[in-house]
Short mmCIF file of C-alpha atoms in Angstrom, two decimals:
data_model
loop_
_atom_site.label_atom_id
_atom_site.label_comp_id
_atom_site.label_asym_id
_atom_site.label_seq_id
_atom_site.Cartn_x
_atom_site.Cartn_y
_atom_site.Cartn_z
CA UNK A 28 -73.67 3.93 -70.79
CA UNK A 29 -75.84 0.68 -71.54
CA UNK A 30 -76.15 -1.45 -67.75
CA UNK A 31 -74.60 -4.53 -67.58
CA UNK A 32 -76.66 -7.49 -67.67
CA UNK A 33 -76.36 -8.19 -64.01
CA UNK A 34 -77.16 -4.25 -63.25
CA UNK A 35 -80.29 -4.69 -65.37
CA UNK A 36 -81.41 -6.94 -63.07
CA UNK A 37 -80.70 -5.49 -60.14
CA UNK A 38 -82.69 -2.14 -60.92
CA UNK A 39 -86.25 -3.44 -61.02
CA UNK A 40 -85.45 -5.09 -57.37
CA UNK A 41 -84.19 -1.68 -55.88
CA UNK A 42 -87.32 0.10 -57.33
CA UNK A 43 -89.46 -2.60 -55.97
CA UNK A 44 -87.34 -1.63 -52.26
CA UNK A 45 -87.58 1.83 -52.59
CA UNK A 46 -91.09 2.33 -53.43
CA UNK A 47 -91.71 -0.10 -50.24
CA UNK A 48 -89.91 2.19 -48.08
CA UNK A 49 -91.74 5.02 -49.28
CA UNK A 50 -94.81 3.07 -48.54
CA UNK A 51 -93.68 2.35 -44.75
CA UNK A 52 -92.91 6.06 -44.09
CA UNK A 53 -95.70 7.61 -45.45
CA UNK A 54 -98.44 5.12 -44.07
CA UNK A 55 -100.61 7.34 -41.85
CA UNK A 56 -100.52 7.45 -38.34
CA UNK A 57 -96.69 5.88 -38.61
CA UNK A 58 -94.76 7.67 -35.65
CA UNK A 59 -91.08 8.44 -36.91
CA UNK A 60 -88.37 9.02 -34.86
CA UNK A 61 -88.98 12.61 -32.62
CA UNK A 62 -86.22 14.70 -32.01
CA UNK A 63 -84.72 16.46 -28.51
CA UNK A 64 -86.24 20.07 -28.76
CA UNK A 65 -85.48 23.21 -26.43
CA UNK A 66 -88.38 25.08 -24.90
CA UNK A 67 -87.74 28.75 -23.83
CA UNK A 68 -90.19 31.68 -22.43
CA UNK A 69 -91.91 28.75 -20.18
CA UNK A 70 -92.06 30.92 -16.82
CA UNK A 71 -89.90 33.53 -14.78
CA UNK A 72 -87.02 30.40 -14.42
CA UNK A 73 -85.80 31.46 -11.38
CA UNK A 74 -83.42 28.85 -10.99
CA UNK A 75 -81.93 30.16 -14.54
CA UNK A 76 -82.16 26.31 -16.06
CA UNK A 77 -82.59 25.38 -19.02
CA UNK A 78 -85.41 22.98 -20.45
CA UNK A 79 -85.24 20.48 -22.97
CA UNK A 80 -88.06 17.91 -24.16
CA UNK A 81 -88.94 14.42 -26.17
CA UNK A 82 -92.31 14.23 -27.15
CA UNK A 83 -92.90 10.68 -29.85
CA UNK A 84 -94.20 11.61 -33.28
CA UNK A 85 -98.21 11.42 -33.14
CA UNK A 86 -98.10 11.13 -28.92
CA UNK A 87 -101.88 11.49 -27.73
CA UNK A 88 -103.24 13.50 -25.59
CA UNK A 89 -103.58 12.05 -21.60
CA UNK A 90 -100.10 10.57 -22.20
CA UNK A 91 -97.78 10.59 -19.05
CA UNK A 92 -94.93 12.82 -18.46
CA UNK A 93 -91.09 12.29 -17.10
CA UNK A 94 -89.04 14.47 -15.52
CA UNK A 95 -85.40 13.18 -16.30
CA UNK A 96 -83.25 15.16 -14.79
CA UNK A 97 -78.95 14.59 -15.09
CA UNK A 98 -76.22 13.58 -12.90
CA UNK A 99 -73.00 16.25 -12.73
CA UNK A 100 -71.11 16.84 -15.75
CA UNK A 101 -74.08 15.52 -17.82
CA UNK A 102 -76.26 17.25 -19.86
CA UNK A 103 -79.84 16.70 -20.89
CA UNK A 104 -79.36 15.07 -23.95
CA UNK A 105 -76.70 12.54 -22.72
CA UNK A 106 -78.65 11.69 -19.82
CA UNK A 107 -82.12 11.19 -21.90
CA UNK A 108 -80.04 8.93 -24.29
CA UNK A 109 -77.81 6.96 -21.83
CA UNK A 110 -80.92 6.03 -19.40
CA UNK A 111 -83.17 4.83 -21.72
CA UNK A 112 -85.59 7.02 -21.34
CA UNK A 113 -85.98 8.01 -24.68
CA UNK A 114 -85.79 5.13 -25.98
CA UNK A 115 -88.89 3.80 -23.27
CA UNK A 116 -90.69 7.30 -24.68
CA UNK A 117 -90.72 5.51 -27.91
CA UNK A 118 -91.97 2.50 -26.60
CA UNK A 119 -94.50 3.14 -24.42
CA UNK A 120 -95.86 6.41 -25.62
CA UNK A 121 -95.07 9.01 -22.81
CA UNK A 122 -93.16 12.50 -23.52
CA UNK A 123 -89.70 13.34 -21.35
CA UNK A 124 -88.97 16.58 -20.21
CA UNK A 125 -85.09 17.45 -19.62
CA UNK A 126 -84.03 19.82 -17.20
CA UNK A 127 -80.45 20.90 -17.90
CA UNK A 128 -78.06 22.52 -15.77
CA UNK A 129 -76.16 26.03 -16.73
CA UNK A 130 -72.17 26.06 -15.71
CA UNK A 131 -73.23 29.71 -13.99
CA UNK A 132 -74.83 28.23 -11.70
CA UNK A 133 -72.63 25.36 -10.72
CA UNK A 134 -69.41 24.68 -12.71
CA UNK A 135 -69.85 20.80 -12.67
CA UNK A 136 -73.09 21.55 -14.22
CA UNK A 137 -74.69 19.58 -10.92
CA UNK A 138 -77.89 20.08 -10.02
CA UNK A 139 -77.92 22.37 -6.84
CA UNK A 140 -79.41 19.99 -4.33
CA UNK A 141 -77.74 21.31 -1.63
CA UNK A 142 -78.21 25.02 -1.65
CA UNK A 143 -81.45 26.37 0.71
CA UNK A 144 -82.23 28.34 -1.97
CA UNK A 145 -82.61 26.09 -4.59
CA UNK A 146 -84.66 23.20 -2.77
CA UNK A 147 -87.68 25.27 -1.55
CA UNK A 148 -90.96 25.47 -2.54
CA UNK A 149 -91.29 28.71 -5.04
CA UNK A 150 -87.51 29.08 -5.12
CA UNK A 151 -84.48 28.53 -6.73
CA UNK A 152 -84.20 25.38 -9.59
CA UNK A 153 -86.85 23.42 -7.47
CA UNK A 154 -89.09 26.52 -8.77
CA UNK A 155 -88.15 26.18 -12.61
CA UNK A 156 -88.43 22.64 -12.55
CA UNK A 157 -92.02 22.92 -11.67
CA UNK A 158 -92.74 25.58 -14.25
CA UNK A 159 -91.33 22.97 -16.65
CA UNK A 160 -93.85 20.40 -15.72
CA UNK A 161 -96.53 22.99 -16.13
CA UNK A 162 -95.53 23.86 -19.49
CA UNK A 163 -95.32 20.54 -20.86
CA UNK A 164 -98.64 19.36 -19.32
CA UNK A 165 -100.24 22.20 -21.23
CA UNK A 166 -97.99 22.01 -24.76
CA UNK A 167 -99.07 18.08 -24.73
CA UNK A 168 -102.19 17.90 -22.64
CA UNK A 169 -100.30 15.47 -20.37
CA UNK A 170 -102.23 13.29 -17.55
CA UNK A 171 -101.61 15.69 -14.73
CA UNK A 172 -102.16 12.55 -12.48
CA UNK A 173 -99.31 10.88 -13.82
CA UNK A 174 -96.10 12.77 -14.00
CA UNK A 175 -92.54 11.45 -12.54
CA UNK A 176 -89.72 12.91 -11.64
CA UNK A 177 -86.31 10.76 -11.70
CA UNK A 178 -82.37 11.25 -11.95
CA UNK A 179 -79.15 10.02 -10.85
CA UNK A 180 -76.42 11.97 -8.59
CA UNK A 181 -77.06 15.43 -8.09
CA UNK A 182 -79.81 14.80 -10.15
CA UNK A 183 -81.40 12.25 -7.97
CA UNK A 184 -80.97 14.84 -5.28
CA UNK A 185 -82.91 17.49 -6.86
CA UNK A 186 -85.55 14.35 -7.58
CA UNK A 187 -85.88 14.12 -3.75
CA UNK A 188 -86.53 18.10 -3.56
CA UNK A 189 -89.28 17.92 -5.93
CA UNK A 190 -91.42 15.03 -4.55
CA UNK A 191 -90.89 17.32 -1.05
CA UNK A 192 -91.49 20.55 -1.95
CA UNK A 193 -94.22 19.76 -5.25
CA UNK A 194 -95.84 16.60 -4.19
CA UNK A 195 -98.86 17.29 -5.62
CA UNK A 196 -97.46 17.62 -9.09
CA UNK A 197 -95.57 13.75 -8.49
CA UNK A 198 -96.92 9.99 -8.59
CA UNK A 199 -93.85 8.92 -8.10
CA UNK A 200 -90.14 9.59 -7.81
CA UNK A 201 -86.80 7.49 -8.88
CA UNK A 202 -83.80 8.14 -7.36
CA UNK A 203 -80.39 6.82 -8.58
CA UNK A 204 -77.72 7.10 -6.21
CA UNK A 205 -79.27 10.38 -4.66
CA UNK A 206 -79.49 11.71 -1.52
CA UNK A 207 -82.47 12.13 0.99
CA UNK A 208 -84.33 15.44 1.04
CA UNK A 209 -82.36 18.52 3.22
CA UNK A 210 -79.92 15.65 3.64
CA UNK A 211 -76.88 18.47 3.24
CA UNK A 212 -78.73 20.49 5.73
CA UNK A 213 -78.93 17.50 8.46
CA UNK A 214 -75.18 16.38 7.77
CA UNK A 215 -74.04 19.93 7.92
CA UNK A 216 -72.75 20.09 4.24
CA UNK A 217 -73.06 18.23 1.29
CA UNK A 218 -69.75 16.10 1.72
CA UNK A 219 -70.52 14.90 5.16
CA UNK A 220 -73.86 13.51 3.48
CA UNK A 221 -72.75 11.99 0.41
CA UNK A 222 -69.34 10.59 2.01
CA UNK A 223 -71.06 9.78 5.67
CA UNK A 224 -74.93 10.33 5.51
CA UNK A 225 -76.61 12.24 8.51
CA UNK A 226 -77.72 10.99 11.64
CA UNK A 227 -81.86 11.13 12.03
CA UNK A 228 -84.23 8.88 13.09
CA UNK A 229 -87.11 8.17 10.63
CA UNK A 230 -89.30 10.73 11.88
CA UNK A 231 -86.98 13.68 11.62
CA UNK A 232 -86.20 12.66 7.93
CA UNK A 233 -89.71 12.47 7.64
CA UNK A 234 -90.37 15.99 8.98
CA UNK A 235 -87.87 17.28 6.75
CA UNK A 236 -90.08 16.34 3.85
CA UNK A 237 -93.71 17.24 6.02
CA UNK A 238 -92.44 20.75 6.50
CA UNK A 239 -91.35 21.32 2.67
CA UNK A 240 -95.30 21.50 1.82
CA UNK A 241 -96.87 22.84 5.29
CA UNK A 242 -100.67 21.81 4.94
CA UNK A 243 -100.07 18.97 2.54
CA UNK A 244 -101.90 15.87 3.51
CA UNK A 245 -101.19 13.53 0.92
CA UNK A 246 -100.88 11.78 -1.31
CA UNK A 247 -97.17 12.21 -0.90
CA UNK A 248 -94.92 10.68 -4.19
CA UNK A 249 -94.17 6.65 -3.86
CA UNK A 250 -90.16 6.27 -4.26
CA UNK A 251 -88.15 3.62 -6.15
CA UNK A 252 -84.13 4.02 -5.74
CA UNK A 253 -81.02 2.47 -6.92
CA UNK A 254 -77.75 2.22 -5.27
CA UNK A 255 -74.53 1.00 -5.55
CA UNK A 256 -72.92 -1.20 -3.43
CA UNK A 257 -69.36 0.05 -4.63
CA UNK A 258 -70.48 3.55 -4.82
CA UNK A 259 -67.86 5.72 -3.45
CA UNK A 260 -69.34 8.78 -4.44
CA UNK A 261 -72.80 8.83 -2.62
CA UNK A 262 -72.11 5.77 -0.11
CA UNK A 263 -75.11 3.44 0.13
CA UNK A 264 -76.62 4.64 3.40
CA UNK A 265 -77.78 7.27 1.99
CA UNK A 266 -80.26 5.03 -0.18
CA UNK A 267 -81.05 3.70 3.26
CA UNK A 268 -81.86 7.11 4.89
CA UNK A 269 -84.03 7.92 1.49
CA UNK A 270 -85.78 4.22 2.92
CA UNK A 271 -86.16 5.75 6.04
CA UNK A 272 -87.68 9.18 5.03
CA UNK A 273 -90.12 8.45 2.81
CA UNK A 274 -91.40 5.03 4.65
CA UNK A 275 -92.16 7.36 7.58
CA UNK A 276 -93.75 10.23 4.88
CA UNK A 277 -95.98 7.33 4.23
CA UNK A 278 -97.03 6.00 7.81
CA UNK A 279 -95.29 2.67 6.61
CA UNK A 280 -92.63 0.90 8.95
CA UNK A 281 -88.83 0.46 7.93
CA UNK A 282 -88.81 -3.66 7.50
CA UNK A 283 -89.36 -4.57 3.90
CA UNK A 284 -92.47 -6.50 3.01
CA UNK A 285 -90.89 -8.22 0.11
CA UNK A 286 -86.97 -9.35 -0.19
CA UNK A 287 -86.07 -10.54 -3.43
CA UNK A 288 -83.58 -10.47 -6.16
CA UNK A 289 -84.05 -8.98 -9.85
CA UNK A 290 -81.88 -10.15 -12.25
CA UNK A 291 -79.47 -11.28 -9.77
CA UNK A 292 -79.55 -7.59 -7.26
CA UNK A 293 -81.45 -7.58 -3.94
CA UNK A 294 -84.77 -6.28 -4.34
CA UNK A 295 -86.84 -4.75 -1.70
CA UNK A 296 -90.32 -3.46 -1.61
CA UNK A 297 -92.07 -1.22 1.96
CA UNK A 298 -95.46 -1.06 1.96
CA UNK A 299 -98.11 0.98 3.71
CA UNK A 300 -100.75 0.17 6.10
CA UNK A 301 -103.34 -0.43 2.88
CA UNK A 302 -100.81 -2.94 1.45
CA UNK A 303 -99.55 -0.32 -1.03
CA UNK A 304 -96.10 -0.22 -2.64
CA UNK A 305 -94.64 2.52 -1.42
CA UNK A 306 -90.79 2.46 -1.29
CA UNK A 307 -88.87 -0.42 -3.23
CA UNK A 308 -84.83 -0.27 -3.50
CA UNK A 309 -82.48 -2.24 -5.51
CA UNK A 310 -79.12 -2.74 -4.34
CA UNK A 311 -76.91 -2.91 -7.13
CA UNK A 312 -73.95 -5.42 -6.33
CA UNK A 313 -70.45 -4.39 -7.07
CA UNK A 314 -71.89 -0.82 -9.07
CA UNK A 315 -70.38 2.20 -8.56
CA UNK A 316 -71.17 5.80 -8.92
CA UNK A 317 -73.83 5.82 -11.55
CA UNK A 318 -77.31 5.07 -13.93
CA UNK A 319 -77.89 1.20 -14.51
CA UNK A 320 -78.89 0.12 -17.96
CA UNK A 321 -79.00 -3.41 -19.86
CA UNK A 322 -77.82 -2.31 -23.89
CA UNK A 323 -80.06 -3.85 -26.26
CA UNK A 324 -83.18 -4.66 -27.95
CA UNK A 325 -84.82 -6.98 -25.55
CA UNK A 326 -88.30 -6.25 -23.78
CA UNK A 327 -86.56 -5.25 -20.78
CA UNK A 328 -83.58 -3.85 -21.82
CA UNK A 329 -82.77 0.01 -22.31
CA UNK A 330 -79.92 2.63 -22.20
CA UNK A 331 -76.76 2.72 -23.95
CA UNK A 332 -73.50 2.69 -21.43
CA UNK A 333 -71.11 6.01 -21.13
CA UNK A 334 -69.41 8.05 -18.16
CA UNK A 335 -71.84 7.09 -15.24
CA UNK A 336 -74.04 4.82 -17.14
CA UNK A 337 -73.26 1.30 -16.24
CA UNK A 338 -74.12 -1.40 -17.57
CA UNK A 339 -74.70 -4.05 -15.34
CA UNK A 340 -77.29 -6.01 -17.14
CA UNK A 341 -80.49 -4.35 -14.89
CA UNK A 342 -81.94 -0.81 -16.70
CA UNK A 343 -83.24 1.58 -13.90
CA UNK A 344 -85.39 3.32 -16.41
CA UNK A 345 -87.06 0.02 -16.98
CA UNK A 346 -87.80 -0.65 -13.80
CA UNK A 347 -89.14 2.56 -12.61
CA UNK A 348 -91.58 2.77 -15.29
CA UNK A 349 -93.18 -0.77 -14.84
CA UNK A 350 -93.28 0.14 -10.85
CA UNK A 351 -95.20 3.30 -12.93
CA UNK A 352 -97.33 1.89 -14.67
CA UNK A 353 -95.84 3.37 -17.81
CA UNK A 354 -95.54 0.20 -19.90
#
């Protein structure tokens, strides 16, 4: 069939298109879009999890490394997505790693952050999780220096177990609407602590975390954590006892050094005797149980908004990796 006129025309201006394209995609060093990958055989996984990871197309070596780790009836690839950690992976040039929860071993697929036998050093999930980070520091040659650990819920939880019981593997740790560390075992069960919070002065919170690493003399991981004010899930006070407990892991004194608002939220940042940053909340207004994240393409803006990712115009993920350093 002969082309039409019009067609004629258009041909030579789609070849010109496509042959750019192929141009743009095959231009050396170009990093296309990476995919979420599954990583098995990476050590005896004693906490039976299962481990997922993002590593950027073309990522260098001495790149930093993020633990993401999922709220209940999440999964790994939800989570990476929703947060905007992925998308911040992209960005900034860091890889993710993905813990994911198996329904055998908790049939909301939550993180056990309660269970003694999960939350100590060498045991349990806490165990795998740090196998994890070992296995992705070597597949990538990560900075060892500069690997975080952050999730929400159940997730954030387990966050506050690793930065207790592995401190030397963690800068830094963000937790989003999480609990302190052995916070369960001070309450007396999990519900008491997410519904109440526990009664302990600074210092016992603070020995809670001390006598997860016997020996360890620092550095301990800094702590950034978002909270809810409408959270009915994990009330806020438990943000404020995760104040309390690491301020005092750090020598530093519970009265903020800086109150402030970002983008609208109060904003508070503790810092130690050297002047150093070393807890900083946000206080999300009005939020309830879940991951903040601002949709959309500007410089500050990440996540995409689902069950428990809310979008009240402030992205955690954002946050926590300036506070890191990542971008």
């Amino acid at each position: 069939m002969t082309p039409t006129r019009a067609a004629s025309r258009r041909i030579p201006v789609l070849a010109t298109l496509l042959v750019a394209l192929i141009a743009v995609f095959l231009t050396p060093g170009r990093a296309t879009a990476a995919s979420l990958q599954e990583v098995t055989g990476f050590g005896t996984n004693p906490g039976a999890l299962r481990m997922f990871r993002y590593v950027p197309d073309g990522l260098p070596a001495g790149r930093p490394v993020v633990v993401a780790l999922h709220g209940c009836t999440q999964n790994a690839s939800g989570y990476g997505t929703g947060s905007g950690w992925l998308q911040l992976a992209d960005r900034w040039g860091f890889s993710v790693v993905l813990p994911q929860q198996q329904t055998a071993n908790n049939a909301s697929s939550c993180f056990n952050w309660f269970r003694s036998g999960d939350i100590a050093r060498g045991q349990g999930e806490a165990a795998s999780v740090a196998q994890m980070v070992d296995r992705q520091l070597a597949d990538v040659s990560g900075a060892s220096s500069r690997v975080y650990v952050t999730g929400l819920s159940a997730g954030g939880g387990m966050t506050a177990v690793m930065m207790a019981a592995y401190p030397e593997k963690f800068a830094s740790g963000g937790i989003v609407a999480g609990l302190p560390y052995e916070c369960a075992q001070a309450a007396g069960s999990p519900y008491v602590c997410m519904y109440v919070g526990a009664t302990q002065t600074p210092k016992q919170w603070g020995d809670r975390v001390r006598a997860a690493r016997p020996g360890h003399t620092g550095p301990w991981p800094t702590l950034v954590a978002f909270q809810g004010t409408a959270d009915y899930t994990v009330k806020p006070v438990n943000m404020t006892d995760l104040m309390r407990q690491w301020t005092d892991v750090h020598g530093a004194d519970q009265t903020a050094d800086v109150s402030d608002s970002v983008a609208g939220y109060p904003h508070q940042v503790f810092r130690d005797a050297g002047g150093r940053a070393v807890v900083e909340t946000y206080s999300v207004t009005g939020m309830g149980h879940g991951q903040p994240v601002d949709p959309g393409s500007g410089s500050e803006q990440c996540g995409s908004a689902g069950a428990y990712v809310l979008d009240v115009n402030l992205c955690a993920a954002y946050r926590m990796g300036r506070a890191w350093g990542l971008g």
